[in-house]
Tab-separated table of C-alpha atoms in Angstrom:
chain	number	residue	atom	x	y	z
A	1	THR	CA	43.395	4.977	-12.425
A	2	ALA	CA	40.672	4.868	-14.908
A	3	ASP	CA	39.559	1.987	-17.051
A	4	GLY	CA	39.976	3.746	-20.285
A	5	ALA	CA	41.010	7.188	-21.633
A	6	LEU	CA	39.691	9.559	-24.612
A	7	MET	CA	42.585	10.922	-26.842
A	8	PHE	CA	41.381	14.106	-28.131
A	9	LEU	CA	42.690	15.111	-31.675
A	10	PRO	CA	41.943	18.902	-32.194
A	11	SER	CA	41.881	18.524	-36.005
A	12	GLU	CA	39.248	16.609	-38.093
A	13	ALA	CA	41.771	16.286	-40.840
A	14	VAL	CA	44.344	14.376	-38.525
A	15	TYR	CA	41.527	12.332	-37.191
A	16	ALA	CA	40.501	11.338	-40.679
A	17	GLU	CA	43.943	10.592	-41.731
A	18	LEU	CA	44.626	8.423	-38.780
A	19	HIS	CA	41.588	6.271	-39.414
A	20	ALA	CA	42.118	6.326	-43.221
A	21	ASN	CA	45.774	5.345	-43.344
A	22	PHE	CA	46.629	3.888	-39.688
A	23	PRO	CA	43.816	1.455	-39.000
A	24	GLU	CA	46.270	-0.845	-36.910
A	25	LEU	CA	47.051	2.063	-34.676
A	26	VAL	CA	43.356	2.715	-34.160
A	27	ARG	CA	42.831	-1.003	-33.099
A	28	GLU	CA	45.835	-0.875	-30.795
A	29	GLY	CA	44.119	2.128	-29.187
A	30	PHE	CA	40.892	0.189	-28.879
A	31	ALA	CA	42.685	-2.845	-27.394
A	32	ALA	CA	44.425	-0.595	-24.890
A	33	ARG	CA	41.159	1.159	-23.874
A	34	VAL	CA	42.085	4.503	-25.445
A	35	TRP	CA	39.380	6.060	-27.780
A	36	ILE	CA	40.506	8.623	-30.230
A	37	VAL	CA	37.954	11.304	-30.713
A	38	SER	CA	37.878	14.535	-32.808
A	39	PRO	CA	35.815	17.821	-32.078
A	40	THR	CA	32.913	16.083	-34.067
A	41	THR	CA	33.000	12.611	-32.186
A	42	CYS	CA	33.846	14.039	-28.790
A	43	MET	CA	30.372	14.612	-27.448
A	44	ALA	CA	28.804	11.588	-29.015
A	45	THR	CA	31.537	9.532	-27.563
A	46	LEU	CA	30.805	11.055	-24.077
A	47	ASN	CA	27.090	10.524	-24.352
A	48	THR	CA	27.567	6.856	-25.253
A	49	MET	CA	29.896	6.225	-22.432
A	50	ARG	CA	27.622	7.925	-19.942
A	51	ALA	CA	24.689	5.788	-21.407
A	52	ILE	CA	26.883	2.507	-20.842
A	53	LEU	CA	27.702	3.612	-17.259
A	54	LYS	CA	24.194	4.289	-16.386
A	55	ASP	CA	23.032	1.079	-17.811
A	56	ALA	CA	25.858	-0.673	-15.719
A	57	ARG	CA	24.695	1.102	-12.499
A	58	MET	CA	21.100	0.096	-13.262
A	59	ARG	CA	22.060	-3.665	-13.541
A	60	GLU	CA	24.060	-3.357	-10.221
A	61	GLN	CA	20.882	-1.902	-8.639
A	62	ALA	CA	18.573	-4.355	-10.281
A	63	GLY	CA	19.046	-6.957	-7.447
A	64	ALA	CA	18.133	-4.269	-4.689
A	65	ILE	CA	15.229	-2.927	-6.798
A	66	ARG	CA	13.716	-6.630	-7.065
A	67	LYS	CA	14.236	-6.953	-3.294
A	68	GLU	CA	12.408	-3.584	-2.545
A	69	LEU	CA	9.564	-4.643	-4.896
A	70	GLY	CA	9.301	-7.814	-3.051
A	71	LEU	CA	9.155	-6.119	0.256
A	72	LEU	CA	6.590	-3.539	-1.373
A	73	SER	CA	4.523	-6.494	-2.478
A	74	ALA	CA	4.399	-7.887	0.873
A	75	ASP	CA	3.588	-4.605	2.581
A	76	VAL	CA	0.798	-4.294	-0.097
A	77	GLY	CA	-0.449	-7.902	0.645
A	78	ARG	CA	-0.563	-7.025	4.505
A	79	LEU	CA	-2.345	-3.819	3.813
A	80	VAL	CA	-5.092	-5.490	1.734
A	81	GLU	CA	-5.459	-8.295	4.609
A	82	ARG	CA	-5.696	-5.444	7.435
A	83	VAL	CA	-8.337	-3.513	5.228
A	84	ASN	CA	-10.479	-6.601	4.799
A	85	ASN	CA	-10.328	-7.446	8.487
A	86	LEU	CA	-11.339	-3.769	9.259
A	87	ASP	CA	-14.094	-3.958	6.670
A	88	ARG	CA	-15.361	-7.249	8.411
A	89	HIS	CA	-15.396	-5.382	11.775
A	90	PHE	CA	-17.149	-2.484	10.427
A	91	HIS	CA	-19.886	-4.728	8.813
A	92	GLN	CA	-20.145	-6.596	12.247
A	93	ALA	CA	-20.495	-3.391	14.139
A	94	SER	CA	-23.033	-2.099	11.692
A	95	LYS	CA	-25.040	-5.354	12.100
A	96	ASP	CA	-24.720	-5.118	16.103
A	97	ILE	CA	-26.001	-1.322	16.092
A	98	SER	CA	-28.941	-2.466	13.704
A	99	GLU	CA	-29.815	-5.084	16.186
A	100	ILE	CA	-29.523	-2.748	19.149
A	101	ARG	CA	-31.732	-0.275	17.480
A	102	ILE	CA	-34.393	-2.845	16.993
A	103	SER	CA	-34.293	-4.008	20.793
A	104	ALA	CA	-34.281	-0.264	21.762
A	105	GLU	CA	-37.384	0.215	19.585
A	106	LYS	CA	-39.171	-2.851	21.163
A	107	ALA	CA	-38.339	-1.752	24.620
A	108	GLY	CA	-39.598	1.738	23.671
A	109	ARG	CA	-42.914	0.363	22.509
A	110	ARG	CA	-43.529	-1.762	25.456
A	111	ALA	CA	-42.711	1.298	27.739
A	112	ARG	CA	-45.163	3.335	25.862
A	113	ARG	CA	-47.860	0.616	26.440
A	114	LEU	CA	-47.011	0.534	30.078
A	115	ASP	CA	-47.413	4.314	30.207
A	116	ASN	CA	-51.054	4.193	28.668
A	117	PHE	CA	-51.822	1.270	30.794
A	118	ASP	CA	-54.474	2.079	33.427
A	119	PHE	CA	-53.454	0.586	36.751
A	120	GLU	CA	-56.468	2.042	38.771
A	121	GLU	CA	-58.967	-0.150	36.815
A	122	LEU	CA	-57.124	-3.391	37.653
A	123	ALA	CA	-56.414	-2.494	41.516
A	124	PRO	CA	-58.515	-4.868	43.745
A	125	ASP	CA	-60.738	-3.469	46.233
A	126	PRO	CA	-59.097	-4.208	49.474
A	127	VAL	CA	-61.979	-4.763	51.717
A	128	SER	CA	-64.861	-5.964	49.433
A	129	ASP	CA	-62.874	-8.709	47.810
A	130	ALA	CA	-61.480	-10.078	51.011
A	131	VAL	CA	-62.200	-13.827	51.390
A	132	PRO	CA	-62.238	-15.101	54.815
A	133	LEU	CA	-59.792	-18.003	55.697
A	134	SER	CA	-61.305	-21.005	57.137
A	135	GLY	CA	-59.517	-22.607	59.906
A	136	PRO	CA	-60.144	-24.773	63.011
A	137	ASP	CA	-60.629	-22.044	65.393
A	138	ARG	CA	-62.820	-19.939	62.942
A	139	GLU	CA	-65.695	-22.136	61.963
């Protein structure tokens, strides 16, 4: 069963007479959770009841909403931490690539110097530069 009921009076005159001359009856209706409505007040009463029920549902769900907001906040915190970690790794990788590039350029310069080096000028003459070894049987 429902917690309350609407009693519809199809005549505005009867509704006005009831409220003007029988206030005890109207109070008893409220006490019994029976709301007397007329053609003019019916929609306003229904809209008010709908707003009250919606507000009650929102209050019931407020705890669940708070819990979900807490979980969302924790998720965002983890996301920020992971983005910071990834950013730190990218900066380290960028630094490593820069250092590798410097080493590669140095190695390339040394290789080019070796390409330009004339080994023929420095090669010793195999016969003319020979120095005899002195030993007991050679002197």
